[in-house]
């Protein structure tokens, strides 16, 4: 039996994350216990709909559940007010009631947008996440962060709204482009690096097989990632402290994403991978971890065929000073001070506000900025 279940014990907002191949076919059976009447409204994107919407419809119908669906354009540009209001008004047109369930069927963009729509529709309806990208399965579908982007920055408008169930069908990952899969893998590696050295060592051994399609390895990697995320979210649901650990690599990543215009020059998980390598480099420079640690991080990312260096990002990048300035726009700035997630070693991340800007500039300059 390849299926795994991770419980997220958040009192009245507790839910299960079910992980394994073939869950779309069983969507009806899995979702039925949540429903007051046999119908759901599904928000998805056009790419996911083309590949998988028929399978979801059939999976729901096998338990007598009807669905209506709205497919939004794929891509980060969807995560703004225009498509959000379109989605909310469509849900109202579908006469979704307080007791009904909205289904978010897609990657991180759809999960965040649909979760936020569910959070505000009729002051809050329940929703189910059916994440279809590796990134969404290991990160964005779990933990209740929902929202959209503002012209001023990413994810600046939103709400904490936990899903009622997450169905992570690992068979669906088979239709991802290799680059998208590896981008999601950047978030998987992040979990090993931030809190579980044994998991990182497991990834060093099993990463190539899971990238090549080994289903048992995929299920294991998703389940361990979700376990770690769930444990952190339960400790700190609204990110007052420990939850910031999940942002290992993200301070550098957000600056690089802003510098590349959130374009396909750099996918989010690629930026996370480069950001993790830079965060370990910075940790070693500050004497927190040994110099072998950043080398080991980069060696694994390289072995997986991932971007590890600024030079791997196509096109020109701003200089180190401009990148540091972009980091200052990060949500993690508190009272003007930039917070970094650094590490005392692989699997031992910590949050600190105590980083001299000059050390960050040195790391960026040595990385080629
Ligand atoms: N993706 C980071 C978090 O959920 O806190």
Coordinates of C-alpha atoms and ligand atoms in Angstrom, one line a residue:
X1 CA 0.0 0.0 0.0
X2 CA 1.7 3.2 -1.2
X3 CA -0.7 5.6 0.4
X4 CA 0.4 7.8 3.3
X5 CA -1.7 10.1 5.5
X6 CA -0.4 13.1 7.5
X7 CA -2.7 14.6 10.1
X8 CA -2.5 18.3 10.7
X9 CA -3.8 18.6 14.3
X10 CA -5.1 22.2 14.4
X11 CA -8.0 21.8 16.9
X12 CA -11.3 22.6 15.1
X13 CA -9.3 23.3 11.9
X14 CA -7.6 19.9 11.9
X15 CA -7.4 18.0 8.6
X16 CA -5.6 15.1 6.8
X17 CA -3.2 15.3 3.9
X18 CA -3.5 12.1 1.9
X19 CA -0.6 11.2 -0.4
X20 CA -0.4 8.5 -3.0
X21 CA -1.0 7.6 -6.7
X22 CA -4.6 7.3 -8.0
X23 CA -6.4 9.7 -5.6
X24 CA -8.2 11.6 -8.4
X25 CA -10.1 8.4 -9.2
X26 CA -11.2 8.2 -5.5
X27 CA -11.9 11.9 -5.1
X28 CA -15.7 11.3 -4.6
X29 CA -15.2 8.7 -1.8
X30 CA -12.6 11.0 -0.1
X31 CA -14.6 14.2 -0.3
X32 CA -18.1 12.8 0.3
X33 CA -17.9 12.8 4.1
X34 CA -17.4 16.6 4.0
X35 CA -20.4 17.4 1.9
X36 CA -23.9 18.4 2.9
X37 CA -25.1 18.0 -0.7
X38 CA -23.5 16.0 -3.5
X39 CA -21.9 18.9 -5.5
X40 CA -18.7 20.8 -5.6
X41 CA -17.4 23.9 -7.4
X42 CA -13.8 23.4 -8.8
X43 CA -11.3 26.2 -9.5
X44 CA -8.5 25.1 -11.8
X45 CA -6.3 26.3 -14.6
X46 CA -6.5 25.5 -18.3
X47 CA -3.4 23.3 -18.4
X48 CA -4.5 21.2 -15.5
X49 CA -8.0 21.0 -16.8
X50 CA -6.8 19.7 -20.2
X51 CA -4.8 16.9 -18.5
X52 CA -6.8 15.9 -15.5
X53 CA -10.3 17.5 -15.2
X54 CA -12.1 14.5 -16.8
X55 CA -10.4 12.2 -14.3
X56 CA -11.5 14.4 -11.4
X57 CA -15.1 14.6 -12.8
X58 CA -15.2 10.8 -13.1
X59 CA -13.7 10.3 -9.7
X60 CA -16.4 12.5 -8.1
X61 CA -19.2 11.1 -10.2
X62 CA -18.4 7.6 -9.1
X63 CA -19.7 8.7 -5.7
X64 CA -22.6 10.6 -7.2
X65 CA -21.0 14.0 -6.7
X66 CA -21.6 16.6 -9.4
X67 CA -19.1 19.3 -10.2
X68 CA -18.9 22.6 -12.1
X69 CA -15.5 24.0 -13.0
X70 CA -13.9 27.3 -13.9
X71 CA -10.5 27.0 -15.6
X72 CA -8.4 30.2 -15.2
X73 CA -5.4 31.0 -17.4
X74 CA -2.2 29.3 -16.2
X75 CA 0.6 31.3 -14.7
X76 CA 1.5 33.7 -11.9
X77 CA -0.3 36.7 -13.6
X78 CA -3.6 35.0 -12.7
X79 CA -2.9 35.6 -9.0
X80 CA -4.2 39.1 -8.9
X81 CA -7.5 41.0 -8.4
X82 CA -9.0 40.6 -11.9
X83 CA -9.0 36.7 -12.0
X84 CA -9.7 36.6 -8.2
X85 CA -12.9 38.7 -8.6
X86 CA -13.8 36.6 -11.6
X87 CA -13.4 33.4 -9.5
X88 CA -15.4 34.8 -6.6
X89 CA -18.3 36.0 -8.8
X90 CA -18.3 32.6 -10.6
X91 CA -18.6 30.8 -7.2
X92 CA -21.6 33.1 -6.3
X93 CA -23.1 32.4 -9.8
X94 CA -22.7 28.7 -9.0
X95 CA -24.8 29.4 -5.8
X96 CA -22.1 27.9 -3.6
X97 CA -23.6 28.1 -0.1
X98 CA -21.9 28.3 3.4
X99 CA -22.2 24.5 3.8
X100 CA -20.6 23.7 0.4
X101 CA -17.1 22.9 -0.5
X102 CA -14.8 24.6 -3.0
X103 CA -12.1 22.5 -4.7
X104 CA -8.7 24.0 -5.6
X105 CA -7.4 21.8 -8.4
X106 CA -4.0 23.0 -9.6
X107 CA -0.6 24.2 -8.6
X108 CA 0.4 27.0 -6.1
X109 CA -1.3 29.8 -8.0
X110 CA -4.7 28.0 -8.1
X111 CA -4.4 26.7 -4.5
X112 CA -3.6 30.2 -3.1
X113 CA -6.3 32.0 -5.2
X114 CA -9.0 29.4 -4.6
X115 CA -8.2 29.2 -0.9
X116 CA -8.5 32.9 -0.6
X117 CA -11.7 32.9 -2.6
X118 CA -13.1 30.3 -0.2
X119 CA -11.9 32.4 2.8
X120 CA -13.9 35.4 1.8
X121 CA -16.9 33.8 0.0
X122 CA -20.0 34.3 2.2
X123 CA -17.4 35.1 5.0
X124 CA -15.8 31.7 4.6
X125 CA -16.6 28.3 3.1
X126 CA -14.6 25.1 3.4
X127 CA -12.2 24.1 0.7
X128 CA -10.3 21.0 -0.4
X129 CA -6.9 21.2 -2.0
X130 CA -6.0 18.8 -4.8
X131 CA -2.5 20.0 -5.6
X132 CA -1.1 19.0 -9.0
X133 CA 2.5 20.3 -8.9
X134 CA 5.3 19.0 -6.7
X135 CA 5.7 22.5 -5.2
X136 CA 2.0 22.6 -4.3
X137 CA 2.0 19.1 -2.9
X138 CA 4.9 19.7 -0.5
X139 CA 4.4 23.3 0.4
X140 CA 1.6 25.6 -0.7
X141 CA -1.4 23.3 -0.3
X142 CA -0.6 22.6 3.4
X143 CA -0.7 25.2 6.1
X144 CA -3.5 27.5 5.2
X145 CA -1.6 30.5 3.6
X146 CA -4.0 31.8 0.9
X147 CA -3.9 34.9 -1.2
X148 CA -3.0 36.9 -4.3
X149 CA -0.3 39.3 -5.4
X150 CA -0.4 43.1 -5.2
X151 CA 1.4 45.5 -7.6
X152 CA 3.6 46.2 -4.5
X153 CA 4.7 42.5 -4.1
X154 CA 3.8 38.8 -4.0
X155 CA 1.3 37.4 -1.6
X156 CA 0.6 40.7 0.1
X157 CA -3.2 40.2 0.1
X158 CA -4.6 37.1 1.7
X159 CA -5.8 35.2 4.7
X160 CA -4.9 32.2 6.8
X161 CA -7.6 29.7 5.9
X162 CA -6.9 26.0 6.4
X163 CA -8.2 23.5 3.9
X164 CA -10.6 20.7 5.2
X165 CA -8.7 18.0 3.3
X166 CA -5.6 17.8 1.0
X167 CA -5.5 15.1 -1.7
X168 CA -1.9 14.9 -3.1
X169 CA -2.2 12.5 -6.1
X170 CA 1.4 11.6 -6.9
X171 CA 0.5 10.0 -10.2
X172 CA -0.5 13.5 -11.5
X173 CA 3.1 14.6 -11.1
X174 CA 3.9 12.4 -14.2
X175 CA 2.5 15.1 -16.6
X176 CA 4.7 17.8 -15.2
X177 CA 7.5 19.2 -17.4
X178 CA 10.9 18.1 -16.0
X179 CA 11.8 21.7 -15.2
X180 CA 8.6 22.2 -13.2
X181 CA 9.2 19.0 -11.3
X182 CA 12.8 19.9 -10.4
X183 CA 11.6 23.4 -9.4
X184 CA 9.3 21.8 -6.9
X185 CA 12.1 19.6 -5.8
X186 CA 13.9 22.7 -4.6
X187 CA 11.3 23.0 -1.9
X188 CA 11.7 19.3 -1.0
X189 CA 15.5 19.8 -0.5
X190 CA 14.6 22.8 1.6
X191 CA 12.9 20.6 4.2
X192 CA 15.9 18.3 4.6
X193 CA 18.2 21.4 4.9
X194 CA 16.1 23.2 7.4
X195 CA 15.2 20.4 9.8
X196 CA 16.2 16.8 8.9
X197 CA 19.7 15.9 8.0
X198 CA 18.7 12.3 7.7
X199 CA 16.1 13.2 5.1
X200 CA 18.7 15.3 3.2
X201 CA 21.0 12.2 3.1
X202 CA 18.0 10.1 1.9
X203 CA 17.5 12.7 -0.9
X204 CA 21.1 12.4 -1.9
X205 CA 20.6 8.7 -2.3
X206 CA 17.1 8.7 -3.8
X207 CA 16.7 12.1 -5.5
X208 CA 17.7 10.9 -9.0
X209 CA 15.3 7.9 -8.8
X210 CA 12.4 10.0 -7.7
X211 CA 13.1 12.6 -10.4
X212 CA 13.1 9.7 -12.9
X213 CA 9.6 8.6 -11.8
X214 CA 10.0 6.1 -8.9
X215 CA 6.6 6.3 -7.4
X216 CA 7.5 4.9 -3.9
X217 CA 10.3 7.4 -3.7
X218 CA 7.9 10.3 -4.7
X219 CA 5.4 9.3 -2.1
X220 CA 8.0 9.1 0.6
X221 CA 9.5 12.5 -0.4
X222 CA 6.1 14.2 -0.4
X223 CA 5.0 12.6 2.9
X224 CA 8.2 13.5 4.7
X225 CA 8.1 17.1 3.4
X226 CA 4.4 17.4 4.5
X227 CA 5.1 15.9 7.9
X228 CA 7.8 18.5 8.5
X229 CA 5.6 21.3 7.3
X230 CA 2.7 20.1 9.3
X231 CA 4.8 20.0 12.5
X232 CA 6.0 23.6 12.0
X233 CA 2.5 24.9 11.1
X234 CA 1.1 23.3 14.2
X235 CA 3.7 25.0 16.4
X236 CA 3.2 28.4 14.7
X237 CA 0.1 28.6 12.5
X238 CA 0.2 32.4 11.8
X239 CA 4.0 32.8 11.5
X240 CA 4.9 34.6 14.7
X241 CA 8.1 32.7 15.0
X242 CA 9.2 29.2 13.9
X243 CA 7.1 29.1 10.7
X244 CA 9.6 31.5 9.2
X245 CA 12.0 28.5 9.1
X246 CA 10.0 27.4 6.0
X247 CA 11.5 30.4 4.3
X248 CA 15.0 29.0 4.2
X249 CA 16.5 30.3 0.9
X250 CA 13.5 32.6 0.3
X251 CA 15.1 35.9 1.2
X252 CA 17.6 35.5 -1.6
X253 CA 15.0 33.8 -3.8
X254 CA 12.5 36.7 -3.5
X255 CA 15.2 39.2 -4.5
X256 CA 16.2 37.1 -7.5
X257 CA 12.5 36.6 -8.5
X258 CA 12.0 40.4 -8.4
X259 CA 15.2 41.0 -10.3
X260 CA 14.0 38.6 -13.1
X261 CA 10.5 40.1 -13.2
X262 CA 8.8 36.9 -11.9
X263 CA 9.4 35.5 -15.4
X264 CA 10.3 32.1 -16.6
X265 CA 14.0 33.1 -16.4
X266 CA 13.7 31.8 -12.8
X267 CA 10.9 29.5 -11.4
X268 CA 10.2 29.9 -7.7
X269 CA 11.6 26.5 -6.7
X270 CA 14.8 27.2 -8.7
X271 CA 15.2 30.5 -6.8
X272 CA 14.7 28.5 -3.5
X273 CA 17.4 26.1 -4.5
X274 CA 19.9 28.9 -5.3
X275 CA 18.7 30.7 -2.2
X276 CA 19.4 27.7 0.0
X277 CA 22.9 27.4 -1.5
X278 CA 23.5 31.1 -0.8
X279 CA 22.0 30.9 2.7
X280 CA 24.4 28.0 3.5
X281 CA 27.3 30.0 2.1
X282 CA 26.4 33.0 4.3
X283 CA 26.1 30.7 7.3
X284 CA 29.6 29.3 6.7
X285 CA 31.0 32.8 6.3
X286 CA 29.5 33.9 9.6
X287 CA 31.1 30.8 11.2
X288 CA 27.7 29.1 11.9
X289 CA 28.3 26.0 9.9
X290 CA 31.3 24.3 8.4
X291 CA 32.5 25.1 4.8
X292 CA 31.7 21.5 3.8
X293 CA 28.0 22.1 4.3
X294 CA 27.5 24.7 1.4
X295 CA 29.6 22.4 -0.8
X296 CA 27.4 19.5 0.0
X297 CA 24.2 21.4 -0.7
X298 CA 25.5 22.6 -4.1
X299 CA 26.8 19.1 -5.0
X300 CA 23.4 17.6 -4.5
X301 CA 21.6 20.3 -6.4
X302 CA 24.1 20.0 -9.3
X303 CA 23.7 16.2 -9.2
X304 CA 20.0 16.7 -9.7
X305 CA 20.6 19.0 -12.7
X306 CA 19.3 22.0 -10.9
X307 CA 20.4 25.7 -10.9
X308 CA 22.8 26.4 -8.1
X309 CA 24.5 29.6 -9.0
X310 CA 23.6 33.1 -10.1
X311 CA 25.4 32.4 -13.4
X312 CA 22.7 29.6 -14.1
X313 CA 20.0 32.3 -14.4
X314 CA 19.8 33.4 -18.0
X315 CA 20.3 37.2 -18.8
X316 CA 21.7 40.0 -16.8
X317 CA 21.2 40.4 -13.1
X318 CA 21.5 43.6 -11.0
X319 CA 24.6 44.1 -8.9
X320 CA 25.0 42.9 -5.3
X321 CA 23.9 46.3 -3.8
X322 CA 20.7 46.3 -5.9
X323 CA 19.9 42.7 -4.9
X324 CA 20.3 43.6 -1.3
X325 CA 18.0 46.5 -1.8
X326 CA 15.4 44.1 -3.3
X327 CA 15.8 41.9 -0.2
X328 CA 14.7 44.9 1.8
X329 CA 11.2 44.7 0.2
X330 CA 10.8 41.2 1.6
X331 CA 7.8 40.5 3.9
X332 CA 10.2 39.2 6.5
X333 CA 11.6 42.7 7.2
X334 CA 10.7 43.5 10.8
X335 CA 11.2 47.1 12.1
X336 CA 13.4 47.7 9.1
X337 CA 15.7 44.8 9.9
X338 CA 16.2 42.0 7.4
X339 CA 15.6 38.6 8.9
X340 CA 17.5 35.6 7.5
X341 CA 17.1 31.9 7.8
X342 CA 20.6 30.6 8.3
X343 CA 21.9 27.2 9.5
X344 CA 24.2 25.7 12.1
X345 CA 24.6 22.7 9.8
X346 CA 22.5 20.6 7.4
X347 CA 19.1 20.1 9.1
X348 CA 19.6 22.9 11.7
X349 CA 18.1 26.1 10.5
X350 CA 17.5 29.2 12.6
X351 CA 15.9 32.6 12.2
X352 CA 18.1 35.6 12.8
X353 CA 18.0 39.3 12.4
X354 CA 21.7 39.6 13.2
X355 CA 23.3 39.6 9.8
X356 CA 25.7 42.4 8.7
X357 CA 24.7 43.7 5.3
X358 CA 28.4 43.6 4.3
X359 CA 28.5 39.8 4.7
X360 CA 25.4 39.4 2.5
X361 CA 27.0 41.7 -0.1
X362 CA 30.2 39.6 0.0
X363 CA 28.3 36.4 -0.6
X364 CA 26.5 38.0 -3.5
X365 CA 29.6 39.5 -5.0
X366 CA 31.5 36.1 -4.7
X367 CA 28.5 34.4 -6.4
X368 CA 29.0 36.7 -9.3
X369 CA 26.6 39.6 -8.7
Ligands
LIG1 N1 5.5 28.5 2.2 C1 5.8 28.9 3.5 C2 4.7 28.8 4.5 O1 3.7 28.1 4.2 O2 4.8 29.2 5.6

